mmCIF file of C-alpha atoms in Angstrom:
data_model
loop_
_atom_site.group_PDB
_atom_site.id
_atom_site.type_symbol
_atom_site.label_atom_id
_atom_site.label_comp_id
_atom_site.label_asym_id
_atom_site.label_seq_id
_atom_site.Cartn_x
_atom_site.Cartn_y
_atom_site.Cartn_z
ATOM 1 C CA UNK A 606 14.513 40.628 3.656
ATOM 2 C CA UNK A 607 16.165 41.953 6.414
ATOM 3 C CA UNK A 608 18.985 40.508 8.582
ATOM 4 C CA UNK A 609 16.706 39.913 11.466
ATOM 5 C CA UNK A 610 14.213 38.483 9.227
ATOM 6 C CA UNK A 611 16.409 36.079 7.952
ATOM 7 C CA UNK A 612 17.636 35.086 11.103
ATOM 8 C CA UNK A 613 14.231 34.495 12.426
ATOM 9 C CA UNK A 614 13.452 32.085 9.349
ATOM 10 C CA UNK A 615 16.687 30.229 9.871
ATOM 11 C CA UNK A 616 15.742 29.819 13.415
ATOM 12 C CA UNK A 617 12.405 28.435 12.793
ATOM 13 C CA UNK A 618 13.781 26.189 10.056
ATOM 14 C CA UNK A 619 16.038 24.798 12.315
ATOM 15 C CA UNK A 620 13.521 24.254 15.193
ATOM 16 C CA UNK A 621 11.455 22.295 12.655
ATOM 17 C CA UNK A 622 14.391 20.043 11.193
ATOM 18 C CA UNK A 623 15.286 19.573 15.024
ATOM 19 C CA UNK A 624 11.579 18.513 15.899
ATOM 20 C CA UNK A 625 11.518 16.276 13.051
ATOM 21 C CA UNK A 626 14.754 14.570 13.869
ATOM 22 C CA UNK A 627 13.671 14.099 17.568
ATOM 23 C CA UNK A 628 10.394 12.371 16.419
ATOM 24 C CA UNK A 629 12.337 9.987 14.233
ATOM 25 C CA UNK A 630 14.968 9.093 17.001
ATOM 26 C CA UNK A 631 12.617 8.493 19.864
ATOM 27 C CA UNK A 632 11.012 5.129 19.562
ATOM 28 C CA UNK A 633 7.728 4.947 21.613
ATOM 29 C CA UNK A 634 5.544 2.212 22.713
ATOM 30 C CA UNK A 635 2.439 1.100 20.363
ATOM 31 C CA UNK A 636 -0.274 2.928 22.898
ATOM 32 C CA UNK A 637 1.630 6.265 23.340
ATOM 33 C CA UNK A 638 0.073 9.407 22.106
ATOM 34 C CA UNK A 639 1.254 11.170 19.411
ATOM 35 C CA UNK A 640 3.516 13.920 19.410
ATOM 36 C CA UNK A 641 1.682 16.931 18.761
ATOM 37 C CA UNK A 642 4.768 18.988 17.749
ATOM 38 C CA UNK A 643 5.377 16.679 14.803
ATOM 39 C CA UNK A 644 4.683 19.093 11.723
ATOM 40 C CA UNK A 645 1.702 17.407 9.750
ATOM 41 C CA UNK A 646 2.865 19.394 6.594
ATOM 42 C CA UNK A 647 6.642 19.146 6.128
ATOM 43 C CA UNK A 648 7.775 19.973 2.947
ATOM 44 C CA UNK A 649 7.851 16.839 0.516
ATOM 45 C CA UNK A 650 10.606 16.716 -2.197
ATOM 46 C CA UNK A 651 8.989 16.513 -5.808
ATOM 47 C CA UNK A 652 9.565 13.309 -8.011
ATOM 48 C CA UNK A 653 13.237 12.336 -7.977
ATOM 49 C CA UNK A 654 15.196 13.761 -10.813
ATOM 50 C CA UNK A 655 15.694 10.149 -11.959
ATOM 51 C CA UNK A 656 13.553 7.195 -10.475
ATOM 52 C CA UNK A 657 15.050 4.252 -8.791
ATOM 53 C CA UNK A 658 14.381 0.871 -10.475
ATOM 54 C CA UNK A 659 13.280 -1.652 -9.321
ATOM 55 C CA UNK A 660 11.690 0.812 -7.172
ATOM 56 C CA UNK A 661 8.003 -0.103 -6.599
ATOM 57 C CA UNK A 662 7.431 -1.465 -2.836
ATOM 58 C CA UNK A 663 10.628 -3.569 -3.358
ATOM 59 C CA UNK A 664 14.172 -2.355 -4.140
ATOM 60 C CA UNK A 665 17.256 -4.329 -5.347
ATOM 61 C CA UNK A 666 18.631 -4.601 -1.620
ATOM 62 C CA UNK A 667 15.409 -6.042 -0.223
ATOM 63 C CA UNK A 668 14.942 -8.414 -2.922
ATOM 64 C CA UNK A 669 18.723 -9.355 -2.680
ATOM 65 C CA UNK A 670 17.994 -9.859 1.183
ATOM 66 C CA UNK A 671 15.163 -12.287 0.275
ATOM 67 C CA UNK A 672 17.082 -13.982 -2.109
ATOM 68 C CA UNK A 673 19.777 -14.637 0.446
ATOM 69 C CA UNK A 674 17.582 -15.878 3.388
ATOM 70 C CA UNK A 675 15.412 -18.232 1.101
ATOM 71 C CA UNK A 676 18.514 -19.761 -0.264
ATOM 72 C CA UNK A 677 20.087 -19.969 3.166
ATOM 73 C CA UNK A 678 16.760 -21.655 4.352
ATOM 74 C CA UNK A 679 16.373 -19.281 6.960
ATOM 75 C CA UNK A 680 12.788 -18.312 8.439
ATOM 76 C CA UNK A 681 10.214 -17.430 8.252
ATOM 77 C CA UNK A 682 11.545 -16.403 4.493
ATOM 78 C CA UNK A 683 11.734 -19.830 3.614
ATOM 79 C CA UNK A 684 8.202 -20.875 4.598
ATOM 80 C CA UNK A 685 6.911 -17.895 3.316
ATOM 81 C CA UNK A 686 8.652 -18.620 -0.151
ATOM 82 C CA UNK A 687 7.442 -22.299 -0.093
ATOM 83 C CA UNK A 688 3.775 -21.095 0.867
ATOM 84 C CA UNK A 689 4.361 -18.964 -2.534
ATOM 85 C CA UNK A 690 5.718 -21.353 -4.628
ATOM 86 C CA UNK A 691 2.841 -23.925 -3.881
ATOM 87 C CA UNK A 692 0.033 -21.485 -4.471
ATOM 88 C CA UNK A 693 -2.020 -21.395 -7.823
ATOM 89 C CA UNK A 694 -0.603 -18.111 -8.274
ATOM 90 C CA UNK A 695 3.030 -19.562 -9.111
ATOM 91 C CA UNK A 696 1.635 -22.514 -11.423
ATOM 92 C CA UNK A 697 3.658 -22.523 -14.353
ATOM 93 C CA UNK A 698 0.794 -23.627 -16.259
ATOM 94 C CA UNK A 699 -1.387 -20.825 -15.732
ATOM 95 C CA UNK A 700 -3.193 -19.719 -18.655
ATOM 96 C CA UNK A 701 -4.014 -15.883 -18.645
ATOM 97 C CA UNK A 702 -7.447 -14.860 -18.934
ATOM 98 C CA UNK A 703 -7.685 -11.163 -20.640
ATOM 99 C CA UNK A 704 -10.438 -9.377 -22.020
ATOM 100 C CA UNK A 705 -10.882 -6.485 -23.737
ATOM 101 C CA UNK A 706 -13.481 -4.795 -21.163
ATOM 102 C CA UNK A 707 -13.364 -5.752 -17.666
ATOM 103 C CA UNK A 708 -16.475 -4.763 -15.973
ATOM 104 C CA UNK A 709 -17.099 -4.658 -12.232
ATOM 105 C CA UNK A 710 -20.149 -3.494 -10.334
ATOM 106 C CA UNK A 711 -20.395 -3.403 -6.429
ATOM 107 C CA UNK A 712 -18.755 -5.982 -4.418
ATOM 108 C CA UNK A 713 -17.323 -7.007 -8.163
ATOM 109 C CA UNK A 714 -21.335 -8.058 -8.882
ATOM 110 C CA UNK A 715 -21.098 -8.485 -12.064
ATOM 111 C CA UNK A 716 -17.812 -9.851 -12.419
ATOM 112 C CA UNK A 717 -16.832 -9.719 -15.975
ATOM 113 C CA UNK A 718 -12.990 -10.561 -15.562
ATOM 114 C CA UNK A 719 -12.404 -8.591 -12.327
ATOM 115 C CA UNK A 720 -11.133 -11.890 -10.431
ATOM 116 C CA UNK A 721 -9.325 -12.888 -13.703
ATOM 117 C CA UNK A 722 -7.426 -9.704 -14.143
ATOM 118 C CA UNK A 723 -6.402 -9.105 -10.326
ATOM 119 C CA UNK A 724 -5.346 -12.757 -10.061
ATOM 120 C CA UNK A 725 -3.373 -12.642 -13.464
ATOM 121 C CA UNK A 726 -1.591 -9.565 -12.171
ATOM 122 C CA UNK A 727 -0.883 -11.108 -8.479
ATOM 123 C CA UNK A 728 0.324 -14.131 -10.495
ATOM 124 C CA UNK A 729 2.627 -12.265 -12.986
ATOM 125 C CA UNK A 730 4.206 -10.383 -9.732
ATOM 126 C CA UNK A 731 4.395 -13.816 -8.065
ATOM 127 C CA UNK A 732 6.641 -14.885 -10.946
ATOM 128 C CA UNK A 733 8.787 -12.186 -10.683
ATOM 129 C CA UNK A 734 9.470 -12.823 -7.030
ATOM 130 C CA UNK A 735 10.155 -16.542 -7.890
ATOM 131 C CA UNK A 736 12.459 -15.739 -10.933
ATOM 132 C CA UNK A 737 14.383 -13.454 -8.948
ATOM 133 C CA UNK A 738 14.846 -15.893 -5.964
ATOM 134 C CA UNK A 739 15.432 -19.094 -7.857
ATOM 135 C CA UNK A 740 17.006 -17.450 -11.230
ATOM 136 C CA UNK A 741 14.773 -20.080 -12.965
ATOM 137 C CA UNK A 742 13.738 -18.246 -16.426
ATOM 138 C CA UNK A 743 10.511 -20.208 -16.716
ATOM 139 C CA UNK A 744 9.094 -17.745 -14.115
ATOM 140 C CA UNK A 745 10.004 -14.862 -15.801
ATOM 141 C CA UNK A 746 9.043 -15.964 -19.088
ATOM 142 C CA UNK A 747 5.531 -16.900 -17.398
ATOM 143 C CA UNK A 748 5.286 -13.260 -15.937
ATOM 144 C CA UNK A 749 5.952 -12.048 -19.227
ATOM 145 C CA UNK A 750 3.330 -14.258 -20.651
ATOM 146 C CA UNK A 751 0.600 -12.659 -18.326
ATOM 147 C CA UNK A 752 1.614 -9.509 -18.816
ATOM 148 C CA UNK A 753 1.680 -9.374 -22.713
ATOM 149 C CA UNK A 754 -1.496 -11.331 -22.791
ATOM 150 C CA UNK A 755 -3.300 -8.397 -20.918
ATOM 151 C CA UNK A 756 -1.471 -5.744 -22.838
ATOM 152 C CA UNK A 757 -2.587 -7.151 -26.153
ATOM 153 C CA UNK A 758 -6.114 -7.401 -25.356
ATOM 154 C CA UNK A 759 -7.395 -5.026 -22.564
ATOM 155 C CA UNK A 760 -9.101 -1.530 -23.519
ATOM 156 C CA UNK A 761 -11.371 -0.294 -20.560
ATOM 157 C CA UNK A 762 -12.646 -0.971 -17.123
ATOM 158 C CA UNK A 763 -16.502 -0.403 -16.769
ATOM 159 C CA UNK A 764 -19.449 -0.392 -14.165
ATOM 160 C CA UNK A 765 -19.095 1.421 -10.830
ATOM 161 C CA UNK A 766 -16.075 -0.579 -9.193
ATOM 162 C CA UNK A 767 -14.132 0.478 -12.305
ATOM 163 C CA UNK A 768 -11.764 2.574 -10.265
ATOM 164 C CA UNK A 769 -11.506 0.283 -7.176
ATOM 165 C CA UNK A 770 -10.917 -2.728 -9.730
ATOM 166 C CA UNK A 771 -7.902 -0.576 -11.758
ATOM 167 C CA UNK A 772 -6.471 0.427 -8.353
ATOM 168 C CA UNK A 773 -6.215 -3.297 -7.263
ATOM 169 C CA UNK A 774 -5.056 -4.398 -10.157
ATOM 170 C CA UNK A 775 -2.995 -1.317 -10.976
ATOM 171 C CA UNK A 776 -0.852 -1.976 -7.810
ATOM 172 C CA UNK A 777 0.279 -5.274 -8.353
ATOM 173 C CA UNK A 778 1.252 -5.032 -12.253
ATOM 174 C CA UNK A 779 3.980 -2.746 -11.736
ATOM 175 C CA UNK A 780 5.534 -4.454 -9.122
ATOM 176 C CA UNK A 781 6.159 -7.501 -11.373
ATOM 177 C CA UNK A 782 6.893 -5.009 -14.330
ATOM 178 C CA UNK A 783 9.514 -3.669 -12.462
ATOM 179 C CA UNK A 784 11.637 -6.795 -11.511
ATOM 180 C CA UNK A 785 11.227 -8.248 -15.115
ATOM 181 C CA UNK A 786 12.220 -4.818 -17.080
ATOM 182 C CA UNK A 787 14.842 -3.744 -14.907
ATOM 183 C CA UNK A 788 16.479 -6.875 -13.565
ATOM 184 C CA UNK A 789 15.230 -9.830 -15.909
ATOM 185 C CA UNK A 790 15.621 -7.241 -18.753
ATOM 186 C CA UNK A 791 14.609 -9.724 -21.929
ATOM 187 C CA UNK A 792 10.925 -8.029 -22.605
ATOM 188 C CA UNK A 793 10.424 -7.308 -26.005
ATOM 189 C CA UNK A 794 6.617 -5.920 -25.674
ATOM 190 C CA UNK A 795 7.428 -3.932 -22.478
ATOM 191 C CA UNK A 796 6.759 -0.723 -24.227
ATOM 192 C CA UNK A 797 2.961 -2.184 -25.229
ATOM 193 C CA UNK A 798 2.716 -2.694 -21.809
ATOM 194 C CA UNK A 799 3.545 0.512 -20.503
ATOM 195 C CA UNK A 800 0.861 1.943 -22.770
ATOM 196 C CA UNK A 801 -1.637 -0.043 -21.339
ATOM 197 C CA UNK A 802 -0.847 1.274 -17.929
ATOM 198 C CA UNK A 803 -0.628 4.752 -19.291
ATOM 199 C CA UNK A 804 -3.822 4.812 -21.340
ATOM 200 C CA UNK A 805 -6.151 2.152 -19.750
ATOM 201 C CA UNK A 806 -5.093 2.142 -15.936
ATOM 202 C CA UNK A 807 -3.859 5.776 -14.932
ATOM 203 C CA UNK A 808 -6.645 7.973 -16.332
ATOM 204 C CA UNK A 809 -9.169 5.810 -14.118
ATOM 205 C CA UNK A 810 -7.393 6.497 -11.143
ATOM 206 C CA UNK A 811 -5.240 9.850 -11.100
ATOM 207 C CA UNK A 812 -8.235 12.012 -10.056
ATOM 208 C CA UNK A 813 -9.148 9.880 -7.083
ATOM 209 C CA UNK A 814 -12.252 9.022 -5.504
ATOM 210 C CA UNK A 815 -14.784 10.469 -3.022
ATOM 211 C CA UNK A 816 -15.897 7.072 -1.924
ATOM 212 C CA UNK A 817 -14.607 5.281 1.455
ATOM 213 C CA UNK A 818 -10.919 6.083 2.092
ATOM 214 C CA UNK A 819 -9.817 2.659 0.975
ATOM 215 C CA UNK A 820 -10.842 3.228 -2.509
ATOM 216 C CA UNK A 821 -8.525 6.561 -2.993
ATOM 217 C CA UNK A 822 -5.554 5.077 -1.080
ATOM 218 C CA UNK A 823 -5.607 2.013 -2.609
ATOM 219 C CA UNK A 824 -6.021 4.085 -6.358
ATOM 220 C CA UNK A 825 -3.020 6.353 -5.347
ATOM 221 C CA UNK A 826 -1.168 3.449 -4.390
ATOM 222 C CA UNK A 827 -1.647 1.952 -8.076
ATOM 223 C CA UNK A 828 -0.987 5.823 -9.511
ATOM 224 C CA UNK A 829 2.479 5.916 -7.445
ATOM 225 C CA UNK A 830 3.339 2.373 -8.717
ATOM 226 C CA UNK A 831 2.589 3.149 -12.149
ATOM 227 C CA UNK A 832 4.144 6.541 -12.128
ATOM 228 C CA UNK A 833 7.363 5.018 -11.081
ATOM 229 C CA UNK A 834 7.247 2.424 -13.991
ATOM 230 C CA UNK A 835 6.093 4.706 -16.308
ATOM 231 C CA UNK A 836 8.853 7.346 -15.241
ATOM 232 C CA UNK A 837 5.860 9.713 -15.056
ATOM 233 C CA UNK A 838 6.893 12.733 -12.592
ATOM 234 C CA UNK A 839 3.807 14.916 -12.769
ATOM 235 C CA UNK A 840 1.605 11.592 -12.219
ATOM 236 C CA UNK A 841 3.910 10.739 -9.314
ATOM 237 C CA UNK A 842 3.684 14.198 -7.662
ATOM 238 C CA UNK A 843 0.002 14.412 -8.262
ATOM 239 C CA UNK A 844 -0.771 11.166 -6.693
ATOM 240 C CA UNK A 845 1.723 11.566 -3.772
ATOM 241 C CA UNK A 846 -0.035 14.958 -3.069
ATOM 242 C CA UNK A 847 -3.605 13.285 -3.029
ATOM 243 C CA UNK A 848 -2.279 10.430 -0.740
ATOM 244 C CA UNK A 849 -0.914 13.194 1.618
ATOM 245 C CA UNK A 850 -4.358 14.538 2.140
ATOM 246 C CA UNK A 851 -6.308 11.526 2.206
ATOM 247 C CA UNK A 852 -4.307 9.649 4.700
ATOM 248 C CA UNK A 853 -4.994 12.263 7.438
ATOM 249 C CA UNK A 854 -8.361 12.035 6.672
ATOM 250 C CA UNK A 855 -8.546 8.417 6.855
ATOM 251 C CA UNK A 856 -6.362 7.823 10.249
ATOM 252 C CA UNK A 857 -7.476 9.940 13.234
ATOM 253 C CA UNK A 858 -4.457 11.343 15.897
ATOM 254 C CA UNK A 859 -5.960 12.802 19.187
ATOM 255 C CA UNK A 860 -3.516 16.182 17.741
ATOM 256 C CA UNK A 861 -6.146 16.729 14.838
ATOM 257 C CA UNK A 862 -8.538 17.872 17.591
ATOM 258 C CA UNK A 863 -11.960 17.113 18.460
ATOM 259 C CA UNK A 864 -12.989 16.027 14.879
ATOM 260 C CA UNK A 865 -11.245 14.227 12.022
ATOM 261 C CA UNK A 866 -9.233 16.040 9.395
ATOM 262 C CA UNK A 867 -11.223 15.998 6.090
ATOM 263 C CA UNK A 868 -10.570 15.985 1.975
ATOM 264 C CA UNK A 869 -11.860 19.539 1.287
ATOM 265 C CA UNK A 870 -13.563 18.465 -1.934
ATOM 266 C CA UNK A 871 -15.607 16.279 -0.126
ATOM 267 C CA UNK A 872 -17.563 18.894 1.819
ATOM 268 C CA UNK A 873 -17.686 17.033 4.852
ATOM 269 C CA UNK A 874 -18.446 20.500 6.738
ATOM 270 C CA UNK A 875 -20.476 19.549 9.758
ATOM 271 C CA UNK A 876 -20.033 17.462 12.622
ATOM 272 C CA UNK A 877 -22.905 15.426 11.440
ATOM 273 C CA UNK A 878 -21.561 14.819 7.903
ATOM 274 C CA UNK A 879 -18.119 13.484 9.431
ATOM 275 C CA UNK A 880 -19.643 11.262 11.985
ATOM 276 C CA UNK A 881 -21.951 9.726 9.195
ATOM 277 C CA UNK A 882 -18.767 9.318 6.911
ATOM 278 C CA UNK A 883 -16.671 7.370 9.855
ATOM 279 C CA UNK A 884 -19.505 5.215 10.012
ATOM 280 C CA UNK A 885 -21.477 6.480 12.633
ATOM 281 C CA UNK A 886 -18.727 6.721 15.247
ATOM 282 C CA UNK A 887 -18.785 9.955 16.831
ATOM 283 C CA UNK A 888 -15.956 9.222 19.766
ATOM 284 C CA UNK A 889 -12.667 9.829 17.908
ATOM 285 C CA UNK A 890 -9.339 7.977 19.567
ATOM 286 C CA UNK A 891 -5.951 7.832 18.282
ATOM 287 C CA UNK A 892 -5.682 4.972 15.638
ATOM 288 C CA UNK A 893 -9.147 4.933 14.668
ATOM 289 C CA UNK A 894 -9.662 4.869 11.059
ATOM 290 C CA UNK A 895 -12.605 6.174 8.804
ATOM 291 C CA UNK A 896 -13.593 2.779 8.172
ATOM 292 C CA UNK A 897 -12.925 0.727 11.597
ATOM 293 C CA UNK A 898 -16.339 0.769 12.475
ATOM 294 C CA UNK A 899 -17.612 -0.531 8.928
ATOM 295 C CA UNK A 900 -15.261 -3.920 9.062
ATOM 296 C CA UNK A 901 -11.508 -4.490 9.562
ATOM 297 C CA UNK A 902 -11.296 -5.996 6.134
ATOM 298 C CA UNK A 903 -11.870 -2.745 4.527
ATOM 299 C CA UNK A 904 -9.777 -1.186 7.118
ATOM 300 C CA UNK A 905 -6.903 -3.421 6.125
ATOM 301 C CA UNK A 906 -7.142 -2.116 2.463
ATOM 302 C CA UNK A 907 -6.547 1.077 3.325
ATOM 303 C CA UNK A 908 -3.707 0.732 6.015
ATOM 304 C CA UNK A 909 -2.261 -1.575 3.461
ATOM 305 C CA UNK A 910 -1.949 1.260 0.981
ATOM 306 C CA UNK A 911 -0.946 3.821 3.375
ATOM 307 C CA UNK A 912 2.090 1.338 4.172
ATOM 308 C CA UNK A 913 2.891 0.357 0.404
ATOM 309 C CA UNK A 914 3.122 4.114 -1.100
ATOM 310 C CA UNK A 915 5.161 4.930 2.080
ATOM 311 C CA UNK A 916 7.392 2.344 1.039
ATOM 312 C CA UNK A 917 7.581 3.147 -2.526
ATOM 313 C CA UNK A 918 8.223 7.050 -1.825
ATOM 314 C CA UNK A 919 11.282 6.056 0.522
ATOM 315 C CA UNK A 920 12.669 3.868 -2.373
ATOM 316 C CA UNK A 921 12.454 7.175 -4.345
ATOM 317 C CA UNK A 922 14.222 9.324 -2.012
ATOM 318 C CA UNK A 923 11.024 10.947 -0.074
ATOM 319 C CA UNK A 924 10.793 10.650 3.532
ATOM 320 C CA UNK A 925 6.879 10.802 4.149
ATOM 321 C CA UNK A 926 7.634 9.760 7.916
ATOM 322 C CA UNK A 927 6.640 13.717 9.337
ATOM 323 C CA UNK A 928 3.130 13.150 7.428
ATOM 324 C CA UNK A 929 2.145 9.776 7.968
ATOM 325 C CA UNK A 930 4.249 7.839 10.192
ATOM 326 C CA UNK A 931 2.713 8.158 13.332
ATOM 327 C CA UNK A 932 -0.741 7.747 11.441
ATOM 328 C CA UNK A 933 0.493 4.632 10.060
ATOM 329 C CA UNK A 934 1.842 3.129 13.431
ATOM 330 C CA UNK A 935 -0.764 4.186 15.482
ATOM 331 C CA UNK A 936 -3.820 2.627 12.884
ATOM 332 C CA UNK A 937 -1.911 -0.757 12.793
ATOM 333 C CA UNK A 938 -1.317 -0.839 16.793
ATOM 334 C CA UNK A 939 -5.269 0.057 17.208
ATOM 335 C CA UNK A 940 -6.388 -2.233 14.836
ATOM 336 C CA UNK A 941 -4.117 -5.116 15.963
ATOM 337 C CA UNK A 942 -5.117 -4.838 19.585
ATOM 338 C CA UNK A 943 -8.658 -5.323 18.810
ATOM 339 C CA UNK A 944 -8.225 -7.979 16.005
ATOM 340 C CA UNK A 945 -6.047 -10.042 18.801
ATOM 341 C CA UNK A 946 -8.981 -9.144 21.197
ATOM 342 C CA UNK A 947 -6.043 -7.908 23.790
ATOM 343 C CA UNK A 948 -8.790 -5.596 25.309
ATOM 344 C CA UNK A 949 -12.647 -5.819 25.477
ATOM 345 C CA UNK A 950 -14.162 -3.217 22.824
ATOM 346 C CA UNK A 951 -15.373 -0.392 24.695
ATOM 347 C CA UNK A 952 -19.140 0.589 24.126
ATOM 348 C CA UNK A 953 -17.866 4.132 23.101
ATOM 349 C CA UNK A 954 -16.061 2.335 19.818
ATOM 350 C CA UNK A 955 -18.363 1.172 17.169
ATOM 351 C CA UNK A 956 -21.366 0.479 19.732
ATOM 352 C CA UNK A 957 -18.929 -2.041 21.608
ATOM 353 C CA UNK A 958 -18.258 -4.621 18.831
ATOM 354 C CA UNK A 959 -16.329 -4.394 15.915
ATOM 355 C CA UNK A 960 -15.973 -6.877 12.894
ATOM 356 C CA UNK A 961 -12.581 -8.113 12.688
ATOM 357 C CA UNK A 962 -10.649 -9.857 9.456
ATOM 358 C CA UNK A 963 -7.550 -7.479 9.053
ATOM 359 C CA UNK A 964 -5.967 -9.608 6.746
ATOM 360 C CA UNK A 965 -2.302 -10.070 5.768
ATOM 361 C CA UNK A 966 -1.282 -6.572 5.925
ATOM 362 C CA UNK A 967 0.789 -5.569 8.765
ATOM 363 C CA UNK A 968 4.187 -6.789 7.374
ATOM 364 C CA UNK A 969 5.384 -3.945 5.548
ATOM 365 C CA UNK A 970 4.295 -1.122 7.875
ATOM 366 C CA UNK A 971 5.566 -2.997 11.036
ATOM 367 C CA UNK A 972 8.904 -3.678 9.306
ATOM 368 C CA UNK A 973 9.257 -0.108 7.851
ATOM 369 C CA UNK A 974 8.634 1.498 11.633
ATOM 370 C CA UNK A 975 9.873 -1.257 13.932
ATOM 371 C CA UNK A 976 13.104 -2.716 11.977
ATOM 372 C CA UNK A 977 14.085 0.249 10.466
ATOM 373 C CA UNK A 978 13.166 3.169 12.601
ATOM 374 C CA UNK A 979 13.137 1.117 16.079
ATOM 375 C CA UNK A 980 9.391 1.913 17.152
ATOM 376 C CA UNK A 981 7.930 -0.262 19.500
ATOM 377 C CA UNK A 982 4.541 -2.046 18.384
ATOM 378 C CA UNK A 983 3.887 -4.521 20.797
ATOM 379 C CA UNK A 984 0.207 -5.762 19.310
ATOM 380 C CA UNK A 985 1.036 -5.024 15.870
ATOM 381 C CA UNK A 986 4.531 -7.209 16.385
ATOM 382 C CA UNK A 987 2.474 -10.099 18.014
ATOM 383 C CA UNK A 988 -0.154 -10.278 15.022
ATOM 384 C CA UNK A 989 2.237 -9.597 12.404
ATOM 385 C CA UNK A 990 4.069 -12.969 13.815
ATOM 386 C CA UNK A 991 1.071 -14.872 14.661
ATOM 387 C CA UNK A 992 -0.057 -14.550 10.978
ATOM 388 C CA UNK A 993 3.226 -15.384 9.302
ATOM 389 C CA UNK A 994 3.752 -16.529 7.002
ATOM 390 C CA UNK A 995 1.135 -13.823 5.218
ATOM 391 C CA UNK A 996 -0.226 -14.922 2.211
ATOM 392 C CA UNK A 997 -2.597 -13.023 -0.390
ATOM 393 C CA UNK A 998 -5.922 -11.164 -0.169
ATOM 394 C CA UNK A 999 -6.370 -12.168 -3.705
ATOM 395 C CA UNK A 1000 -6.984 -8.453 -4.377
ATOM 396 C CA UNK A 1001 -3.739 -6.401 -4.194
ATOM 397 C CA UNK A 1002 -1.514 -7.657 -1.190
ATOM 398 C CA UNK A 1003 0.556 -10.770 -1.354
ATOM 399 C CA UNK A 1004 3.452 -12.573 -0.106
ATOM 400 C CA UNK A 1005 4.629 -9.707 2.321
ATOM 401 C CA UNK A 1006 6.243 -11.794 5.034
ATOM 402 C CA UNK A 1007 8.516 -13.374 2.301
ATOM 403 C CA UNK A 1008 9.636 -9.721 1.177
ATOM 404 C CA UNK A 1009 9.143 -7.570 4.312
ATOM 405 C CA UNK A 1010 9.763 -9.374 7.405
ATOM 406 C CA UNK A 1011 12.822 -7.920 9.296
ATOM 407 C CA UNK A 1012 14.081 -6.403 6.039
ATOM 408 C CA UNK A 1013 16.317 -3.734 7.176
ATOM 409 C CA UNK A 1014 17.147 -2.231 3.732
#
């Protein structure tokens, strides 16, 4: 390359770096239009040379912060812990209900082990958190009992909701397993559990989904989390790459142009197809998601998984803010505004009516963008604080006021 070309390349690299730094450094209001100059395809490093453990959604510094706050009786962490400890998920008398084949049809009908699997996975995570905070070995042993029971039994997921079910349960198991294996440490059957995740879970989710976006986002959350626990760099990279295509196709920014971005393999190659896929919504505004006009419950699933992957990647040394940070911020603000009924729903949005019920899904994204990066998020903050202590959606989200409220780590 000639010297002049090298100089131009170096100059372009410096300019892109400056733009990204400026985007990170300048807090903005929750309703401010996104900065169209932030590159959407900034380079992303490959999987780390060595994965950080524990490193699925929560790292050691975050866990230590939570433990200290609860032990000091500080709020909102103490009330959040008390809520968790009083839940059925923390019961030391819980008996696992594993089965060889979990069959889940549409909306979990039939429900042959679907609820049992998801709730045992949440319980294992609950027990792992309770052990970390209290150092009461009974909680760690209960988490191990639950994980061992399933790893000794489960062979397959079947029927139409199998990918989503696998994503839901597969998002909770690694959160428990990371704490138990890498902090508690006394888990003789951890290898068998890893084999279950590698052979039963990962193949079901790693290739993604062409269904509504919350499916693929939840599946990629599970795939990223499983890959960290399994130290599987190839699967981690594949899942992150799928996530980075899906997020821009799920959350719209005005800088995308007249139409939302799409997942190329879905062949949404006409305006009519895109409008149909976006639940009949033909007016696109910043913060709208692909499922906003379906209902806020499913929208919340998608937003939650966006935040969870963002956090796990950060713990593994990847900064995904240039690709997804602004989308996550705007999606949280947009949905929070209408969840709170802070403004009337305009006729141009979902025909003037939305189905609310966002769920306990705002803490992780709010903490990542507000506490750590300093972005003002007025409506998201109001909704987040109003919902504290956030509990669980009984699917794959649990106890995030406890783990993420004002957590600077």
